[in-house]
């Protein structure tokens, strides 16, 4: 897309960095509101989904700039769907848990709501590696995934020992997904900036 066409696209013509920054700011604002108790329940879920909505123009802006293979376009779509499923499943599960305090098989089903979309994310990554024809792009994706895995392992091991020695509070294991995703994004950004 040439510069004139981008100007005519207006606000939605902004680049992926702008949309990612908006997403990070919105998530930070939601976390702050949640931690201060200013927002709870359905409002948190709705605003969380709205924040996730910022990922759509971020992905589209990246694709508009021509920096995505056909396999990456499919991967992006699959990850967006899975991410919305994750946020929706997590929101519904937490709302039902906090409101009704269910027991038995219902609790197992609630735990599956945010878990199943994570399986789709894992499948989407594997499918991308199969679909991607460009060996260099495939290598960069594997490299970024390994860097983010190392990031999660290092943080998990360090935090685990801090917990063992009772220096920090216990955290739930589902933190692995968001930390891995952040690590993946940072690794991809660093590799892009370094040009390798």
Short mmCIF file of C-alpha atoms in Angstrom, two decimals:
data_model
loop_
_atom_site.label_atom_id
_atom_site.label_comp_id
_atom_site.label_asym_id
_atom_site.label_seq_id
_atom_site.Cartn_x
_atom_site.Cartn_y
_atom_site.Cartn_z
CA UNK A 1 0.00 0.00 0.00
CA UNK A 2 1.47 3.36 -0.98
CA UNK A 3 1.69 6.35 1.38
CA UNK A 4 -1.32 8.10 -0.15
CA UNK A 5 -3.51 5.02 0.25
CA UNK A 6 -2.37 4.67 3.87
CA UNK A 7 -3.28 8.30 4.60
CA UNK A 8 -6.73 7.80 3.10
CA UNK A 9 -7.22 4.74 5.33
CA UNK A 10 -7.20 7.16 8.29
CA UNK A 11 -7.04 5.86 11.84
CA UNK A 12 -7.31 2.22 10.77
CA UNK A 13 -4.37 2.77 8.42
CA UNK A 14 -1.96 2.93 11.35
CA UNK A 15 0.85 0.40 11.60
CA UNK A 16 1.05 -2.76 13.68
CA UNK A 17 3.26 -1.14 16.33
CA UNK A 18 0.56 1.43 17.06
CA UNK A 19 -2.11 -1.26 17.50
CA UNK A 20 0.14 -3.45 19.64
CA UNK A 21 0.93 -0.45 21.85
CA UNK A 22 -2.80 0.25 22.17
CA UNK A 23 -3.35 -3.40 23.12
CA UNK A 24 -0.60 -3.34 25.78
CA UNK A 25 -1.92 -0.06 27.23
CA UNK A 26 -5.48 -1.41 27.36
CA UNK A 27 -4.37 -4.64 29.07
CA UNK A 28 -2.29 -2.66 31.58
CA UNK A 29 -5.30 -0.41 32.30
CA UNK A 30 -7.56 -3.46 32.77
CA UNK A 31 -5.03 -5.11 35.08
CA UNK A 32 -4.80 -1.92 37.13
CA UNK A 33 -8.60 -1.65 37.35
CA UNK A 34 -8.88 -5.31 38.34
CA UNK A 35 -6.12 -5.13 40.97
CA UNK A 36 -7.67 -2.03 42.55
CA UNK A 37 -11.11 -3.65 42.59
CA UNK A 38 -12.58 -0.94 40.37
CA UNK A 39 -13.90 -3.49 37.88
CA UNK A 40 -15.19 -7.04 38.23
CA UNK A 41 -17.36 -9.65 36.58
CA UNK A 42 -19.04 -9.16 33.21
CA UNK A 43 -17.62 -5.67 32.71
CA UNK A 44 -14.09 -7.07 32.98
CA UNK A 45 -14.92 -9.79 30.44
CA UNK A 46 -16.45 -7.31 27.99
CA UNK A 47 -13.51 -4.91 28.27
CA UNK A 48 -11.07 -7.82 27.97
CA UNK A 49 -12.71 -8.90 24.73
CA UNK A 50 -12.66 -5.29 23.51
CA UNK A 51 -8.94 -5.15 24.27
CA UNK A 52 -8.45 -8.37 22.32
CA UNK A 53 -10.27 -6.66 19.46
CA UNK A 54 -7.22 -4.40 19.10
CA UNK A 55 -5.28 -7.43 17.90
CA UNK A 56 -7.37 -7.60 14.73
CA UNK A 57 -6.17 -4.27 13.27
CA UNK A 58 -2.63 -5.06 14.53
CA UNK A 59 -2.55 -8.28 12.51
CA UNK A 60 -4.23 -6.70 9.49
CA UNK A 61 -1.79 -3.78 9.56
CA UNK A 62 1.14 -6.19 9.55
CA UNK A 63 -0.35 -8.11 6.64
CA UNK A 64 -1.04 -4.87 4.72
CA UNK A 65 2.65 -4.09 4.88
CA UNK A 66 3.35 -7.29 3.01
CA UNK A 67 5.34 -8.95 5.76
CA UNK A 68 3.32 -12.15 5.90
CA UNK A 69 3.39 -15.32 3.84
CA UNK A 70 0.12 -17.08 3.06
CA UNK A 71 0.91 -19.61 5.80
CA UNK A 72 1.42 -16.73 8.27
CA UNK A 73 -1.90 -15.17 7.29
CA UNK A 74 -3.66 -18.47 8.10
CA UNK A 75 -1.67 -18.77 11.33
CA UNK A 76 -2.65 -15.23 12.38
CA UNK A 77 -6.34 -15.98 11.79
CA UNK A 78 -6.16 -19.21 13.78
CA UNK A 79 -4.32 -17.55 16.67
CA UNK A 80 -6.81 -14.65 16.75
CA UNK A 81 -9.75 -17.07 16.93
CA UNK A 82 -8.02 -19.12 19.65
CA UNK A 83 -7.09 -15.97 21.59
CA UNK A 84 -10.67 -14.71 21.58
CA UNK A 85 -11.76 -18.20 22.66
CA UNK A 86 -9.23 -18.13 25.49
CA UNK A 87 -10.35 -14.73 26.81
CA UNK A 88 -14.03 -15.64 26.45
CA UNK A 89 -13.55 -19.06 28.05
CA UNK A 90 -11.51 -17.62 30.90
CA UNK A 91 -14.04 -14.86 31.49
CA UNK A 92 -17.02 -17.22 31.50
CA UNK A 93 -15.24 -19.78 33.70
CA UNK A 94 -14.20 -17.16 36.26
CA UNK A 95 -17.64 -15.50 36.28
CA UNK A 96 -19.44 -18.83 36.84
CA UNK A 97 -16.88 -19.91 39.46
CA UNK A 98 -17.08 -16.64 41.41
CA UNK A 99 -20.86 -16.33 41.18
CA UNK A 100 -22.11 -19.88 41.70
CA UNK A 101 -19.19 -21.81 43.32
CA UNK A 102 -20.10 -25.00 41.39
CA UNK A 103 -18.73 -28.44 42.21
CA UNK A 104 -18.20 -31.82 40.58
CA UNK A 105 -18.10 -32.23 36.79
CA UNK A 106 -19.12 -28.60 36.23
CA UNK A 107 -15.79 -27.45 37.64
CA UNK A 108 -13.94 -29.77 35.24
CA UNK A 109 -15.93 -28.29 32.34
CA UNK A 110 -15.15 -24.75 33.55
CA UNK A 111 -11.43 -25.59 33.59
CA UNK A 112 -11.71 -26.80 29.99
CA UNK A 113 -13.25 -23.54 28.72
CA UNK A 114 -9.98 -21.56 28.66
CA UNK A 115 -7.84 -24.68 28.17
CA UNK A 116 -9.27 -25.88 24.84
CA UNK A 117 -8.38 -22.67 22.96
CA UNK A 118 -4.77 -23.07 24.13
CA UNK A 119 -4.72 -26.45 22.41
CA UNK A 120 -5.83 -24.66 19.24
CA UNK A 121 -2.91 -22.24 19.66
CA UNK A 122 -0.46 -25.12 19.91
CA UNK A 123 -2.03 -26.77 16.87
CA UNK A 124 -1.89 -23.46 14.94
CA UNK A 125 1.85 -23.16 15.61
CA UNK A 126 2.47 -26.73 14.46
CA UNK A 127 0.24 -26.26 11.40
CA UNK A 128 2.12 -23.08 10.49
CA UNK A 129 5.45 -24.92 10.59
CA UNK A 130 4.00 -27.55 8.23
CA UNK A 131 2.37 -24.99 5.88
CA UNK A 132 5.27 -22.52 5.67
CA UNK A 133 7.24 -23.08 2.45
CA UNK A 134 9.93 -20.51 3.24
CA UNK A 135 12.64 -22.29 5.24
CA UNK A 136 14.01 -19.01 6.61
CA UNK A 137 10.61 -17.92 7.97
CA UNK A 138 10.10 -21.37 9.45
CA UNK A 139 13.55 -21.18 11.09
CA UNK A 140 12.81 -17.73 12.58
CA UNK A 141 9.51 -18.98 14.01
CA UNK A 142 11.15 -22.03 15.59
CA UNK A 143 13.95 -19.84 16.95
CA UNK A 144 11.47 -17.35 18.48
CA UNK A 145 9.43 -20.22 19.98
CA UNK A 146 12.54 -21.71 21.56
CA UNK A 147 13.60 -18.34 22.98
CA UNK A 148 10.15 -17.85 24.51
CA UNK A 149 10.19 -21.40 25.88
CA UNK A 150 13.55 -20.66 27.52
CA UNK A 151 12.05 -17.44 28.93
CA UNK A 152 9.15 -19.38 30.49
CA UNK A 153 11.44 -22.10 31.85
CA UNK A 154 13.84 -19.58 33.39
CA UNK A 155 11.06 -17.56 35.03
CA UNK A 156 9.20 -20.69 36.16
CA UNK A 157 12.27 -22.28 37.71
CA UNK A 158 13.37 -19.07 39.41
CA UNK A 159 9.87 -18.35 40.76
CA UNK A 160 9.52 -21.99 41.87
CA UNK A 161 12.64 -21.77 44.00
CA UNK A 162 11.56 -18.41 45.41
CA UNK A 163 8.27 -20.12 46.37
CA UNK A 164 10.12 -23.09 47.86
CA UNK A 165 12.01 -20.75 50.17
CA UNK A 166 8.78 -18.84 50.92
CA UNK A 167 10.03 -15.54 49.49
CA UNK A 168 7.11 -15.01 47.09
CA UNK A 169 3.47 -16.10 47.01
CA UNK A 170 2.26 -19.09 45.01
CA UNK A 171 1.02 -18.36 41.49
CA UNK A 172 -1.18 -20.55 39.31
CA UNK A 173 0.38 -22.60 36.51
CA UNK A 174 -1.77 -21.03 33.76
CA UNK A 175 0.58 -18.03 33.83
CA UNK A 176 2.73 -20.06 31.41
CA UNK A 177 0.62 -19.17 28.36
CA UNK A 178 0.67 -15.37 28.68
CA UNK A 179 4.36 -15.34 29.64
CA UNK A 180 5.21 -17.61 26.70
CA UNK A 181 3.21 -15.39 24.33
CA UNK A 182 4.96 -12.27 25.63
CA UNK A 183 8.33 -14.01 25.23
CA UNK A 184 7.41 -15.03 21.68
CA UNK A 185 6.46 -11.46 20.78
CA UNK A 186 9.62 -10.01 22.33
CA UNK A 187 11.81 -12.62 20.60
CA UNK A 188 10.20 -11.90 17.22
CA UNK A 189 10.58 -8.15 17.74
CA UNK A 190 14.25 -8.45 18.72
CA UNK A 191 14.96 -10.68 15.73
CA UNK A 192 13.21 -8.23 13.43
CA UNK A 193 15.11 -5.24 14.83
CA UNK A 194 18.42 -7.10 14.56
CA UNK A 195 17.53 -8.14 11.03
CA UNK A 196 18.17 -11.82 11.68
#
